[in-house]
Coordinates of C-alpha atoms in Angstrom, one line a residue:
Chain A
G689 CA 8.4 -24.9 29.6
Q690 CA 5.1 -23.6 28.4
N691 CA 3.6 -19.9 29.4
I692 CA -0.2 -18.8 28.0
D693 CA -2.1 -15.8 29.8
Q694 CA -5.0 -14.4 29.2
P695 CA -6.2 -12.5 31.9
T696 CA -8.6 -13.8 34.5
E697 CA -11.6 -11.7 34.6
M698 CA -14.0 -9.4 31.5
T699 CA -17.6 -7.4 32.1
A700 CA -18.8 -6.6 28.8
T701 CA -22.5 -5.3 28.1
E702 CA -24.8 -7.0 25.7
G703 CA -24.8 -6.8 22.8
A704 CA -21.2 -5.1 22.3
I705 CA -17.9 -6.2 21.0
V706 CA -15.9 -8.3 23.7
Q707 CA -11.7 -9.2 22.1
I708 CA -10.3 -11.2 24.5
N709 CA -6.2 -11.2 24.3
C710 CA -3.8 -14.3 24.8
T711 CA -0.2 -13.7 24.5
Y712 CA 1.6 -17.0 24.7
Q713 CA 5.7 -18.5 24.9
T714 CA 5.7 -21.9 23.8
S715 CA 8.8 -24.7 23.0
G716 CA 7.1 -25.2 19.4
F717 CA 3.7 -24.5 18.0
N718 CA 1.3 -26.1 15.5
G719 CA -1.5 -23.5 16.1
L720 CA -3.4 -22.1 19.2
F721 CA -7.5 -22.7 19.5
W722 CA -9.9 -20.6 21.5
Y723 CA -12.7 -22.9 23.8
Q724 CA -15.5 -22.5 25.2
Q725 CA -16.0 -23.8 29.1
H726 CA -19.4 -22.9 30.6
A727 CA -19.5 -23.8 35.1
G728 CA -19.2 -27.2 35.7
E729 CA -19.4 -28.0 31.8
A730 CA -16.4 -29.4 29.2
P731 CA -14.5 -26.9 26.7
T732 CA -16.1 -26.7 22.8
F733 CA -14.2 -26.0 20.4
L734 CA -14.5 -22.3 18.9
S735 CA -11.4 -21.8 16.9
Y736 CA -8.3 -23.3 14.9
N737 CA -5.6 -21.0 13.4
V738 CA -2.0 -21.8 12.9
L739 CA -1.6 -19.4 10.3
D740 CA -1.2 -15.5 11.0
G741 CA -4.6 -13.6 10.2
L742 CA -8.1 -13.8 11.3
E743 CA -10.6 -16.7 10.9
E744 CA -14.4 -15.3 11.1
K745 CA -17.0 -17.9 12.1
G746 CA -20.3 -15.8 12.9
R747 CA -20.6 -14.1 16.2
F748 CA -16.5 -15.2 16.9
S749 CA -13.7 -14.1 15.3
S750 CA -9.8 -15.2 16.3
F751 CA -6.9 -13.8 14.9
L752 CA -3.0 -14.9 15.8
S753 CA 0.1 -13.2 15.4
R754 CA 2.8 -15.9 15.1
S755 CA 5.7 -13.3 15.4
K756 CA 4.4 -11.6 18.5
G757 CA 3.3 -14.9 20.2
Y758 CA -0.4 -13.3 20.3
S759 CA -4.1 -14.0 19.8
Y760 CA -7.0 -12.7 19.9
L761 CA -10.6 -14.2 20.2
L762 CA -13.7 -11.7 19.1
L763 CA -16.9 -11.6 20.2
K764 CA -19.4 -9.5 18.6
E765 CA -23.1 -8.7 19.1
L766 CA -22.6 -10.0 22.6
Q767 CA -25.5 -12.3 24.2
M768 CA -26.4 -13.1 28.2
K769 CA -25.6 -16.9 26.8
D770 CA -22.1 -16.0 25.7
S771 CA -21.0 -15.5 30.0
A772 CA -18.7 -17.7 30.0
S773 CA -14.8 -18.8 30.2
Y774 CA -13.0 -18.6 27.5
L775 CA -9.7 -20.8 26.8
C776 CA -6.3 -20.1 25.1
A777 CA -4.5 -22.9 24.2
V778 CA -1.7 -23.3 22.0
S779 CA -0.3 -27.4 20.7
A780 CA 2.9 -27.6 21.0
P781 CA 5.6 -30.6 20.7
N782 CA 5.0 -32.6 23.7
S783 CA 7.5 -35.5 24.6
N784 CA 4.3 -37.8 25.4
S785 CA 2.6 -37.5 22.7
G786 CA 3.4 -35.8 19.8
Y787 CA 2.1 -32.4 20.2
A788 CA -0.3 -31.4 23.4
L789 CA -2.5 -28.6 24.5
N790 CA -1.3 -26.7 27.2
F791 CA -4.3 -24.3 28.5
G792 CA -4.4 -20.2 30.1
K793 CA -6.0 -20.5 32.5
G794 CA -8.9 -19.0 30.8
T795 CA -10.6 -15.8 30.8
S796 CA -14.1 -15.2 33.0
L797 CA -16.5 -13.3 30.3
L798 CA -19.5 -11.9 32.3
V799 CA -22.1 -11.2 30.5
T800 CA -24.1 -7.9 31.4
P801 CA -28.1 -6.3 30.2
Chain B
G381 CA -17.5 -30.6 15.2
A382 CA -17.1 -33.9 16.3
V383 CA -18.9 -36.0 19.6
V384 CA -17.1 -37.9 22.2
S385 CA -19.3 -39.2 25.4
Q386 CA -17.7 -39.4 28.7
H387 CA -18.9 -42.0 31.4
P388 CA -20.1 -41.7 34.2
S389 CA -21.3 -37.7 34.3
W390 CA -20.6 -37.7 38.5
V391 CA -19.5 -39.9 41.0
I392 CA -18.9 -40.6 44.2
C393 CA -16.7 -42.6 46.6
K394 CA -15.4 -43.8 50.2
S395 CA -12.0 -43.6 50.3
G396 CA -10.2 -46.1 49.0
T397 CA -12.0 -47.4 46.7
S398 CA -11.6 -47.4 42.6
V399 CA -13.2 -45.5 39.7
K400 CA -13.6 -45.9 36.3
I401 CA -14.2 -43.4 33.6
E402 CA -15.2 -44.4 29.9
C403 CA -14.1 -41.9 27.1
R404 CA -15.7 -43.1 23.8
S405 CA -15.9 -40.8 20.1
L406 CA -19.2 -41.5 18.5
D407 CA -18.1 -40.1 15.4
F408 CA -14.7 -40.6 14.0
Q409 CA -12.1 -43.0 15.2
A410 CA -9.6 -41.6 17.4
T411 CA -6.1 -43.1 17.6
T412 CA -5.0 -40.7 20.4
M413 CA -7.3 -39.2 23.4
F414 CA -6.2 -37.4 26.3
W415 CA -7.4 -36.9 29.9
Y416 CA -7.5 -33.6 32.3
R417 CA -8.1 -32.9 35.4
Q418 CA -9.1 -29.0 36.0
F419 CA -9.8 -27.8 40.3
P420 CA -11.5 -25.6 41.0
K421 CA -11.0 -21.8 39.2
Q422 CA -8.6 -23.5 37.7
S423 CA -6.9 -24.6 33.9
L424 CA -6.8 -27.4 32.4
M425 CA -4.0 -29.5 33.4
L426 CA -2.9 -32.9 31.2
M427 CA -2.1 -36.5 32.7
A428 CA -1.4 -38.4 30.6
T429 CA -1.8 -39.7 27.0
S430 CA -3.7 -43.0 25.9
N431 CA -2.6 -44.3 22.1
E432 CA -4.7 -47.0 20.6
G433 CA -3.4 -50.4 21.3
S434 CA -0.2 -49.5 23.1
K435 CA 0.9 -48.4 27.2
A436 CA -0.6 -44.5 27.9
T437 CA 2.5 -41.9 28.5
Y438 CA 2.0 -39.8 31.3
E439 CA 2.9 -36.3 32.3
Q440 CA 5.4 -35.7 35.0
G441 CA 4.2 -35.6 38.3
V442 CA 1.1 -38.4 37.5
E443 CA 1.6 -41.2 39.1
K444 CA 0.1 -44.6 36.6
D445 CA 0.3 -46.6 38.8
K446 CA -2.8 -44.4 40.5
F447 CA -4.8 -44.0 37.3
L448 CA -5.0 -46.6 35.2
I449 CA -5.5 -45.9 31.2
N450 CA -6.6 -48.5 28.7
H451 CA -7.1 -47.1 25.2
A452 CA -8.3 -51.1 24.2
S453 CA -10.3 -49.9 20.8
L454 CA -10.2 -46.5 18.2
T455 CA -12.7 -45.1 19.7
L456 CA -12.8 -45.9 23.3
S457 CA -10.3 -44.6 26.5
T458 CA -10.8 -45.6 30.0
L459 CA -9.2 -43.7 33.3
T460 CA -9.0 -45.7 36.5
V461 CA -8.6 -44.4 39.6
T462 CA -7.9 -46.8 42.3
S463 CA -7.7 -46.2 45.5
A464 CA -8.7 -43.1 45.1
H465 CA -8.2 -40.5 48.5
P466 CA -10.6 -36.9 48.6
E467 CA -7.6 -35.6 46.8
D468 CA -8.6 -37.1 43.9
S469 CA -11.9 -35.2 44.0
S470 CA -12.1 -33.2 40.8
F471 CA -13.5 -32.4 37.0
Y472 CA -12.2 -35.4 34.8
I473 CA -12.4 -34.6 31.1
C474 CA -11.0 -36.6 28.8
S475 CA -10.8 -35.4 24.7
A476 CA -10.2 -37.5 21.7
R477 CA -8.0 -35.9 18.5
D478 CA -9.3 -35.7 15.0
V479 CA -7.6 -35.2 11.8
N480 CA -9.5 -33.9 8.8
R481 CA -8.6 -34.7 5.4
D482 CA -6.2 -31.7 5.3
S483 CA -4.2 -32.6 8.3
Q484 CA -5.9 -30.3 10.6
E485 CA -6.1 -31.5 14.4
T486 CA -9.0 -30.8 16.6
Q487 CA -9.2 -32.0 20.5
Y488 CA -12.9 -32.1 21.2
F489 CA -14.0 -32.8 24.4
G490 CA -15.9 -34.9 26.6
P491 CA -18.7 -33.8 28.9
G492 CA -16.5 -34.7 31.8
T493 CA -16.5 -36.9 34.9
R494 CA -16.9 -34.7 38.7
L495 CA -15.7 -37.5 40.9
L496 CA -16.1 -37.2 44.9
V497 CA -14.2 -39.1 47.1
L498 CA -15.4 -39.0 51.1

């Protein structure tokens, strides 16, 4: 089966840096995605990693280590609007659809003043 | 990023009625679309994969006769919840698979449809 683990909740202060970790155990691997989801809304795409290393995109960076089954999302210069749920998703082979996304339960991030 | 629309955004219906949800990729063609369901404070659960021009494939535990999927064109997939019951009340989200020139696949999500069955 597929297992994606990430912390349930995190709190950080406006202007600070926060790192959200994700560990995974999947049958096959075709990339790891991070999505942001505000309450009552659909997820929006943040980043994609398929090779080891760090991908930087503005205030957001994502890291992947395939050998360790580990990724993190780094958010810098936190803003109040960054309060949301952050979903780690691993693309893995699926007998129905070729590859499918397997989602973790999400990390609810609260940014405080 | 690519844009996916979903309609309607909210549905309230009586038990026993059928509800149709549309998912459209607006600026790209998607041979594959996915339908997810999300209960409060839970993760997204894949229900089925919708392939243009062929039958949808369903995940284990999802009734294909209850959740009818049609992918009639490269930009439109529909999900029909037949004879809806209160336990079907949930947040239904579609996504469309986009492949760029580097063969990188990304799923872009629609805004979701919140279904409440009374």
